[in-house]
mmCIF file of C-alpha atoms and ligand atoms in Angstrom:
data_model
loop_
_atom_site.group_PDB
_atom_site.id
_atom_site.type_symbol
_atom_site.label_atom_id
_atom_site.label_comp_id
_atom_site.label_asym_id
_atom_site.label_seq_id
_atom_site.Cartn_x
_atom_site.Cartn_y
_atom_site.Cartn_z
ATOM 1 C CA UNK H 658 10.053 0.994 18.752
ATOM 2 C CA UNK H 659 7.598 -1.752 19.766
ATOM 3 C CA UNK H 660 5.231 -1.224 16.859
ATOM 4 C CA UNK H 661 6.746 1.846 14.842
ATOM 5 C CA UNK H 662 4.452 4.261 13.118
ATOM 6 C CA UNK H 663 5.337 6.098 10.004
ATOM 7 C CA UNK H 664 3.765 9.255 8.684
ATOM 8 C CA UNK H 665 4.184 9.985 5.070
ATOM 9 C CA UNK H 666 3.218 13.200 3.621
ATOM 10 C CA UNK H 667 2.784 13.489 -0.176
ATOM 11 C CA UNK H 668 0.188 13.726 -2.822
ATOM 12 C CA UNK H 669 -2.605 11.318 -4.065
ATOM 13 C CA UNK H 670 -2.189 11.044 -7.714
ATOM 14 C CA UNK H 671 -5.530 8.956 -8.307
ATOM 15 C CA UNK H 672 -3.935 7.275 -11.372
ATOM 16 C CA UNK H 673 -0.118 6.796 -12.102
ATOM 17 C CA UNK H 674 1.507 4.459 -9.539
ATOM 18 C CA UNK H 675 3.373 7.232 -7.669
ATOM 19 C CA UNK H 676 3.312 8.990 -4.331
ATOM 20 C CA UNK H 677 0.929 7.853 -1.727
ATOM 21 C CA UNK H 678 -0.666 4.986 -3.878
ATOM 22 C CA UNK H 679 2.854 3.589 -3.926
ATOM 23 C CA UNK H 680 4.238 4.594 -0.405
ATOM 24 C CA UNK H 681 1.093 3.242 1.559
ATOM 25 C CA UNK H 682 1.286 -0.259 0.106
ATOM 26 C CA UNK H 683 4.875 -0.565 0.036
ATOM 27 C CA UNK H 684 5.592 0.682 3.663
ATOM 28 C CA UNK H 685 2.589 -1.465 4.890
ATOM 29 C CA UNK H 686 4.023 -4.678 3.175
ATOM 30 C CA UNK H 687 7.122 -3.898 5.034
ATOM 31 C CA UNK H 688 4.969 -4.593 8.197
ATOM 32 C CA UNK H 689 4.800 -1.057 9.362
ATOM 33 C CA UNK H 690 1.776 1.003 10.375
ATOM 34 C CA UNK H 691 1.528 3.726 7.762
ATOM 35 C CA UNK H 692 -0.264 6.940 8.268
ATOM 36 C CA UNK H 693 -0.846 9.383 5.617
ATOM 37 C CA UNK H 694 -1.200 13.098 5.305
ATOM 38 C CA UNK H 695 -2.205 13.847 1.574
ATOM 39 C CA UNK H 696 -0.857 17.062 0.383
ATOM 40 C CA UNK H 697 -2.842 17.387 -2.734
ATOM 41 C CA UNK H 698 -5.222 15.222 -4.856
ATOM 42 C CA UNK H 699 -4.430 15.078 -8.683
ATOM 43 C CA UNK H 700 -6.447 12.975 -11.223
ATOM 44 C CA UNK H 701 -3.088 11.694 -12.515
ATOM 45 C CA UNK H 702 0.564 12.618 -11.968
ATOM 46 C CA UNK H 703 2.073 15.415 -13.804
ATOM 47 C CA UNK H 704 4.522 13.648 -16.137
ATOM 48 C CA UNK H 705 3.024 12.625 -19.410
ATOM 49 C CA UNK H 706 -0.674 13.256 -18.673
ATOM 50 C CA UNK H 707 -2.338 16.416 -20.040
ATOM 51 C CA UNK H 708 -5.116 18.368 -18.228
ATOM 52 C CA UNK H 709 -4.814 16.809 -14.835
ATOM 53 C CA UNK H 710 -6.872 18.136 -12.004
ATOM 54 C CA UNK H 711 -5.233 19.470 -8.827
ATOM 55 C CA UNK H 712 -6.782 20.100 -5.425
ATOM 56 C CA UNK H 713 -4.391 21.709 -3.082
ATOM 57 C CA UNK H 714 -4.917 20.568 0.591
ATOM 58 C CA UNK H 715 -2.492 22.828 2.252
ATOM 59 C CA UNK H 716 -5.068 24.614 4.018
ATOM 60 C CA UNK H 717 -6.348 21.413 5.689
ATOM 61 C CA UNK H 718 -2.851 20.614 7.191
ATOM 62 C CA UNK H 719 -2.902 22.991 10.370
ATOM 63 C CA UNK H 720 -6.179 21.689 11.671
ATOM 64 C CA UNK H 721 -5.105 17.907 11.030
ATOM 65 C CA UNK H 722 -1.886 18.648 12.983
ATOM 66 C CA UNK H 723 -3.763 20.423 15.657
ATOM 67 C CA UNK H 724 -6.181 17.400 16.066
ATOM 68 C CA UNK H 725 -3.207 15.008 16.244
ATOM 69 C CA UNK H 726 -1.474 17.116 18.872
ATOM 70 C CA UNK H 727 -4.691 17.133 20.990
ATOM 71 C CA UNK H 728 -4.852 13.440 20.609
ATOM 72 C CA UNK H 729 -1.333 12.756 21.685
ATOM 73 C CA UNK H 730 -0.519 11.104 18.359
ATOM 74 C CA UNK H 731 3.120 11.143 17.282
ATOM 75 C CA UNK H 732 5.325 9.157 14.792
ATOM 76 C CA UNK H 733 8.428 7.297 14.922
ATOM 77 C CA UNK H 734 9.411 8.244 11.257
ATOM 78 C CA UNK H 735 8.035 11.048 9.093
ATOM 79 C CA UNK H 736 8.744 10.585 5.336
ATOM 80 C CA UNK H 737 7.886 13.317 2.918
ATOM 81 C CA UNK H 738 7.564 13.061 -0.785
ATOM 82 C CA UNK H 739 5.957 15.159 -3.598
ATOM 83 C CA UNK H 740 4.587 18.483 -1.874
ATOM 84 C CA UNK H 741 2.446 20.794 -3.779
ATOM 85 C CA UNK H 742 3.498 24.205 -2.661
ATOM 86 C CA UNK H 743 6.043 26.289 -0.801
ATOM 87 C CA UNK H 744 3.564 27.049 2.091
ATOM 88 C CA UNK H 745 3.184 23.239 2.350
ATOM 89 C CA UNK H 746 6.777 22.773 2.907
ATOM 90 C CA UNK H 747 6.717 25.372 5.837
ATOM 91 C CA UNK H 748 3.749 23.189 7.507
ATOM 92 C CA UNK H 749 5.782 19.930 7.087
ATOM 93 C CA UNK H 750 8.571 21.569 8.998
ATOM 94 C CA UNK H 751 6.022 22.238 11.662
ATOM 95 C CA UNK H 752 5.034 18.654 11.778
ATOM 96 C CA UNK H 753 8.858 17.776 12.399
ATOM 97 C CA UNK H 754 8.655 19.977 15.439
ATOM 98 C CA UNK H 755 5.334 18.835 16.853
ATOM 99 C CA UNK H 756 4.234 15.459 16.066
ATOM 100 C CA UNK H 757 7.773 13.676 16.017
ATOM 101 C CA UNK H 758 8.136 10.916 18.781
ATOM 102 C CA UNK H 759 11.369 10.914 20.494
ATOM 103 C CA UNK H 760 14.045 9.651 18.168
ATOM 104 C CA UNK H 761 11.768 9.979 15.127
ATOM 105 C CA UNK H 762 13.716 9.612 11.913
ATOM 106 C CA UNK H 763 13.036 12.332 9.421
ATOM 107 C CA UNK H 764 13.224 11.303 5.864
ATOM 108 C CA UNK H 765 13.027 13.852 2.901
ATOM 109 C CA UNK H 766 12.644 12.899 -0.723
ATOM 110 C CA UNK H 767 13.009 16.204 -2.545
ATOM 111 C CA UNK H 768 10.617 15.025 -5.255
ATOM 112 C CA UNK H 769 10.639 17.910 -7.558
ATOM 113 C CA UNK H 770 12.820 17.319 -10.692
ATOM 114 C CA UNK H 771 14.367 14.565 -13.005
ATOM 115 C CA UNK H 772 16.253 14.526 -16.316
ATOM 116 C CA UNK H 773 17.718 18.014 -15.843
ATOM 117 C CA UNK H 774 14.400 19.671 -15.168
ATOM 118 C CA UNK H 775 11.864 20.520 -12.476
ATOM 119 C CA UNK H 776 8.660 18.990 -12.657
ATOM 120 C CA UNK H 777 5.723 21.156 -14.059
ATOM 121 C CA UNK H 778 4.521 23.743 -11.602
ATOM 122 C CA UNK H 779 7.748 24.063 -9.474
ATOM 123 C CA UNK H 780 9.909 27.183 -9.463
ATOM 124 C CA UNK H 781 13.025 28.624 -7.659
ATOM 125 C CA UNK H 782 11.073 29.678 -4.394
ATOM 126 C CA UNK H 783 10.068 26.170 -4.087
ATOM 127 C CA UNK H 784 13.526 24.958 -4.492
ATOM 128 C CA UNK H 785 14.653 27.344 -1.773
ATOM 129 C CA UNK H 786 11.986 26.180 0.740
ATOM 130 C CA UNK H 787 12.966 22.483 -0.197
ATOM 131 C CA UNK H 788 16.540 23.388 0.733
ATOM 132 C CA UNK H 789 15.400 24.482 4.293
ATOM 133 C CA UNK H 790 13.349 21.353 4.659
ATOM 134 C CA UNK H 791 16.324 18.949 3.683
ATOM 135 C CA UNK H 792 18.394 20.816 6.407
ATOM 136 C CA UNK H 793 15.967 19.524 8.922
ATOM 137 C CA UNK H 794 16.145 15.824 7.710
ATOM 138 C CA UNK H 795 18.151 12.984 8.993
ATOM 139 C CA UNK H 796 17.924 11.443 5.494
ATOM 140 C CA UNK H 797 17.450 13.112 2.050
ATOM 141 C CA UNK H 798 17.082 10.818 -1.122
ATOM 142 C CA UNK H 799 17.857 13.195 -4.039
ATOM 143 C CA UNK H 800 18.508 12.193 -7.604
ATOM 144 C CA UNK H 801 21.197 13.911 -9.508
ATOM 145 C CA UNK H 802 18.872 16.644 -11.077
ATOM 146 C CA UNK H 803 17.321 17.273 -7.607
ATOM 147 C CA UNK H 804 20.881 17.596 -6.135
ATOM 148 C CA UNK H 805 21.776 20.077 -8.787
ATOM 149 C CA UNK H 806 18.702 22.215 -8.034
ATOM 150 C CA UNK H 807 19.539 22.092 -4.306
ATOM 151 C CA UNK H 808 23.243 23.037 -4.671
ATOM 152 C CA UNK H 809 23.190 25.291 -7.809
ATOM 153 C CA UNK H 810 25.556 22.874 -9.494
ATOM 154 C CA UNK H 811 25.530 22.391 -13.267
ATOM 155 C CA UNK H 812 23.566 19.183 -14.260
ATOM 156 C CA UNK H 813 25.659 16.569 -16.144
ATOM 157 C CA UNK H 814 24.761 13.082 -17.603
ATOM 158 C CA UNK H 815 28.542 12.129 -17.859
ATOM 159 C CA UNK H 816 30.503 12.664 -14.636
ATOM 160 C CA UNK H 817 33.064 11.316 -12.427
ATOM 161 C CA UNK H 818 33.454 10.603 -8.585
ATOM 162 C CA UNK H 819 34.886 14.145 -7.991
ATOM 163 C CA UNK H 820 31.438 15.681 -9.311
ATOM 164 C CA UNK H 821 29.493 13.358 -7.031
ATOM 165 C CA UNK H 822 31.790 14.191 -4.099
ATOM 166 C CA UNK H 823 31.264 17.971 -4.598
ATOM 167 C CA UNK H 824 27.384 17.528 -4.940
ATOM 168 C CA UNK H 825 27.660 15.365 -1.661
ATOM 169 C CA UNK H 826 29.653 18.075 0.173
ATOM 170 C CA UNK H 827 27.392 21.036 -0.841
ATOM 171 C CA UNK H 828 24.215 18.769 0.092
ATOM 172 C CA UNK H 829 25.629 18.120 3.557
ATOM 173 C CA UNK H 830 26.199 21.811 3.832
ATOM 174 C CA UNK H 831 22.385 22.294 3.775
ATOM 175 C CA UNK H 832 22.419 20.666 7.014
ATOM 176 C CA UNK H 833 21.377 16.980 6.563
ATOM 177 C CA UNK H 834 23.989 14.498 7.891
ATOM 178 C CA UNK H 835 22.942 11.496 5.667
ATOM 179 C CA UNK H 836 22.467 11.325 1.900
ATOM 180 C CA UNK H 837 21.010 8.462 -0.097
ATOM 181 C CA UNK H 838 21.867 9.671 -3.691
ATOM 182 C CA UNK H 839 20.196 7.644 -6.220
ATOM 183 C CA UNK H 840 20.792 6.851 -9.855
ATOM 184 C CA UNK H 841 24.698 7.327 -9.806
ATOM 185 C CA UNK H 842 26.350 5.593 -12.625
ATOM 186 C CA UNK H 843 30.082 5.306 -13.030
ATOM 187 C CA UNK H 844 30.127 2.473 -15.693
ATOM 188 C CA UNK H 845 28.139 1.759 -18.987
ATOM 189 C CA UNK H 846 25.265 -0.657 -18.229
ATOM 190 C CA UNK H 847 25.606 0.041 -14.513
ATOM 191 C CA UNK H 848 23.785 2.357 -11.965
ATOM 192 C CA UNK H 849 23.593 2.506 -8.271
ATOM 193 C CA UNK H 850 23.094 4.374 -5.170
ATOM 194 C CA UNK H 851 25.639 6.286 -2.944
ATOM 195 C CA UNK H 852 25.120 6.128 0.750
ATOM 196 C CA UNK H 853 26.716 8.864 2.363
ATOM 197 C CA UNK H 854 26.347 8.617 6.295
ATOM 198 C CA UNK H 855 28.139 10.902 8.579
ATOM 199 C CA UNK H 856 30.939 11.664 6.218
ATOM 200 C CA UNK H 857 31.186 7.899 5.214
ATOM 201 C CA UNK H 858 30.918 7.154 1.349
ATOM 202 C CA UNK H 859 29.649 3.836 0.263
ATOM 203 C CA UNK H 860 28.292 2.562 -3.117
ATOM 204 C CA UNK H 861 25.813 -0.222 -4.197
ATOM 205 C CA UNK H 862 26.166 -0.775 -7.822
ATOM 206 C CA UNK H 863 23.680 -2.927 -9.815
ATOM 207 C CA UNK H 864 22.434 -3.347 -13.334
ATOM 208 C CA UNK H 865 21.076 -0.562 -15.396
ATOM 209 C CA UNK H 866 18.046 -1.604 -17.336
ATOM 210 C CA UNK H 867 17.292 -0.267 -20.737
ATOM 211 C CA UNK H 868 13.738 0.910 -20.030
ATOM 212 C CA UNK H 869 13.046 3.461 -17.321
ATOM 213 C CA UNK H 870 9.661 4.142 -15.798
ATOM 214 C CA UNK H 871 7.996 6.984 -14.069
ATOM 215 C CA UNK H 872 7.490 6.664 -10.207
ATOM 216 C CA UNK H 873 10.629 4.564 -9.556
ATOM 217 C CA UNK H 874 11.804 7.400 -7.187
ATOM 218 C CA UNK H 875 8.672 6.921 -5.028
ATOM 219 C CA UNK H 876 9.073 3.119 -5.070
ATOM 220 C CA UNK H 877 12.689 3.451 -4.024
ATOM 221 C CA UNK H 878 12.141 5.909 -1.388
ATOM 222 C CA UNK H 879 9.201 4.119 0.115
ATOM 223 C CA UNK H 880 11.052 0.707 0.293
ATOM 224 C CA UNK H 881 14.080 2.423 1.865
ATOM 225 C CA UNK H 882 11.916 4.029 4.568
ATOM 226 C CA UNK H 883 10.200 0.485 5.120
ATOM 227 C CA UNK H 884 13.579 -1.241 5.530
ATOM 228 C CA UNK H 885 15.283 1.354 7.537
ATOM 229 C CA UNK H 886 12.380 1.624 10.120
ATOM 230 C CA UNK H 887 12.354 -2.297 10.361
ATOM 231 C CA UNK H 888 15.870 -1.609 11.592
ATOM 232 C CA UNK H 889 18.093 -2.269 8.746
ATOM 233 C CA UNK H 890 21.206 -0.069 8.610
ATOM 234 C CA UNK H 891 21.053 2.645 5.880
ATOM 235 C CA UNK H 892 23.436 0.815 3.531
ATOM 236 C CA UNK H 893 21.179 -2.540 3.774
ATOM 237 C CA UNK H 894 17.934 -0.599 3.249
ATOM 238 C CA UNK H 895 19.493 1.253 0.321
ATOM 239 C CA UNK H 896 20.457 -2.139 -1.166
ATOM 240 C CA UNK H 897 17.149 -3.784 -0.525
ATOM 241 C CA UNK H 898 15.392 -0.595 -1.985
ATOM 242 C CA UNK H 899 17.561 -0.746 -5.230
ATOM 243 C CA UNK H 900 17.023 -4.462 -5.595
ATOM 244 C CA UNK H 901 13.446 -4.128 -5.408
ATOM 245 C CA UNK H 902 13.134 -1.164 -7.744
ATOM 246 C CA UNK H 903 15.121 -3.204 -10.440
ATOM 247 C CA UNK H 904 12.533 -5.889 -10.026
ATOM 248 C CA UNK H 905 9.601 -3.371 -10.343
ATOM 249 C CA UNK H 906 11.322 -2.034 -13.656
ATOM 250 C CA UNK H 907 11.831 -5.606 -14.980
ATOM 251 C CA UNK H 908 8.228 -6.552 -14.398
ATOM 252 C CA UNK H 909 7.056 -3.207 -16.129
ATOM 253 C CA UNK H 910 9.255 -3.990 -19.303
ATOM 254 C CA UNK H 911 7.237 -7.271 -19.923
ATOM 255 C CA UNK H 912 4.303 -5.035 -21.196
ATOM 256 C CA UNK H 913 4.405 -2.291 -23.629
ATOM 257 C CA UNK H 914 2.077 0.744 -23.073
ATOM 258 C CA UNK H 915 2.654 0.857 -19.385
ATOM 259 C CA UNK H 916 4.384 4.034 -19.643
ATOM 260 C CA UNK H 917 3.023 5.996 -16.702
ATOM 261 C CA UNK H 918 4.282 3.844 -13.592
ATOM 262 C CA UNK H 919 6.150 0.855 -12.650
ATOM 263 C CA UNK H 920 4.315 -2.425 -11.797
ATOM 264 C CA UNK H 921 5.486 -2.634 -8.147
ATOM 265 C CA UNK H 922 2.666 -5.010 -7.100
ATOM 266 C CA UNK H 923 3.560 -8.275 -8.498
ATOM 267 C CA UNK H 924 6.879 -8.225 -6.979
ATOM 268 C CA UNK H 925 6.022 -6.981 -3.535
ATOM 269 C CA UNK H 926 6.694 -10.533 -2.283
ATOM 270 C CA UNK H 927 10.464 -10.109 -3.380
ATOM 271 C CA UNK H 928 10.742 -6.968 -0.991
ATOM 272 C CA UNK H 929 9.122 -8.720 1.821
ATOM 273 C CA UNK H 930 11.426 -11.685 1.372
ATOM 274 C CA UNK H 931 14.613 -9.424 1.472
ATOM 275 C CA UNK H 932 13.479 -7.949 4.700
HETATM 276 O O1 PXL Y 1293 6.759 10.513 -8.770
HETATM 277 C C1 PXL Y 1293 6.891 11.979 -8.472
HETATM 278 C C2 PXL Y 1293 5.575 12.569 -8.450
HETATM 279 C C3 PXL Y 1293 4.637 12.526 -7.436
HETATM 280 N N1 PXL Y 1293 3.290 13.128 -7.637
HETATM 281 C C4 PXL Y 1293 3.241 13.893 -8.589
HETATM 282 C C5 PXL Y 1293 4.021 14.011 -9.698
HETATM 283 C C6 PXL Y 1293 5.315 13.292 -9.767
HETATM 284 C C7 PXL Y 1293 6.180 13.430 -10.744
HETATM 285 O O2 PXL Y 1293 5.975 13.872 -11.907
HETATM 286 O O3 PXL Y 1293 3.602 14.549 -10.848
HETATM 287 C C8 PXL Y 1293 1.797 14.612 -8.839
#
């Protein structure tokens, strides 16, 4: 890959430091050309704001894909985040088959749930479609809540390695060989990421900060994609993304009332240095 080109498909939340407003600057900061396919436009994200607007862009997707195919445009990696509808998930699967360059890395963040619940607007048919998409990916990046929805397992806040191993086995059965499993905590005050690659388990543990912020899943996934496409091994990319996300949460804790997202911008330099 001389000059890799990444396509990311997710919504634009105009305000809220998540999805495309996070992915575009972070992957670009990693030195990678970043192309976008906005799945929908919302005035804000859906977690904590009331009365947000939602413009579904699903109907625009086939024509965009057709145009890219006519122009001979293809991508070295395709990374999907928050998707607005079940039909949209099917269109993304079409993109995997039509605008992926040879050796394209397909990364699916099944961004649909957290803290034991689906995000507003998502339902079981959406979960079923997401399972199919995960089965077509090279890497998926679920949190525990998403893993439970994808596998039908009970959501637990206290668990052991056996519970995580069972989740990993069932996630792998969806068809994806590599799982970057975020927010896995085995000890008080600690959290971390499990990297399950072709059946090999490894774990990167780091401090768990007292504050949590919305949008850190998107920050994490974007930094992971950037580092992976730069050529880092999955474990190193997972570690770089985890360290960067911790820095973002620390930067956000310095100010009260910044509840809707994480301040990823002032610490971008630390990500760039880690690459
Ligand atoms: O951060 C995930 C996300 C992305 N986009 C929208 C969301 C959320 C989570 O709530 O609402 C619109």
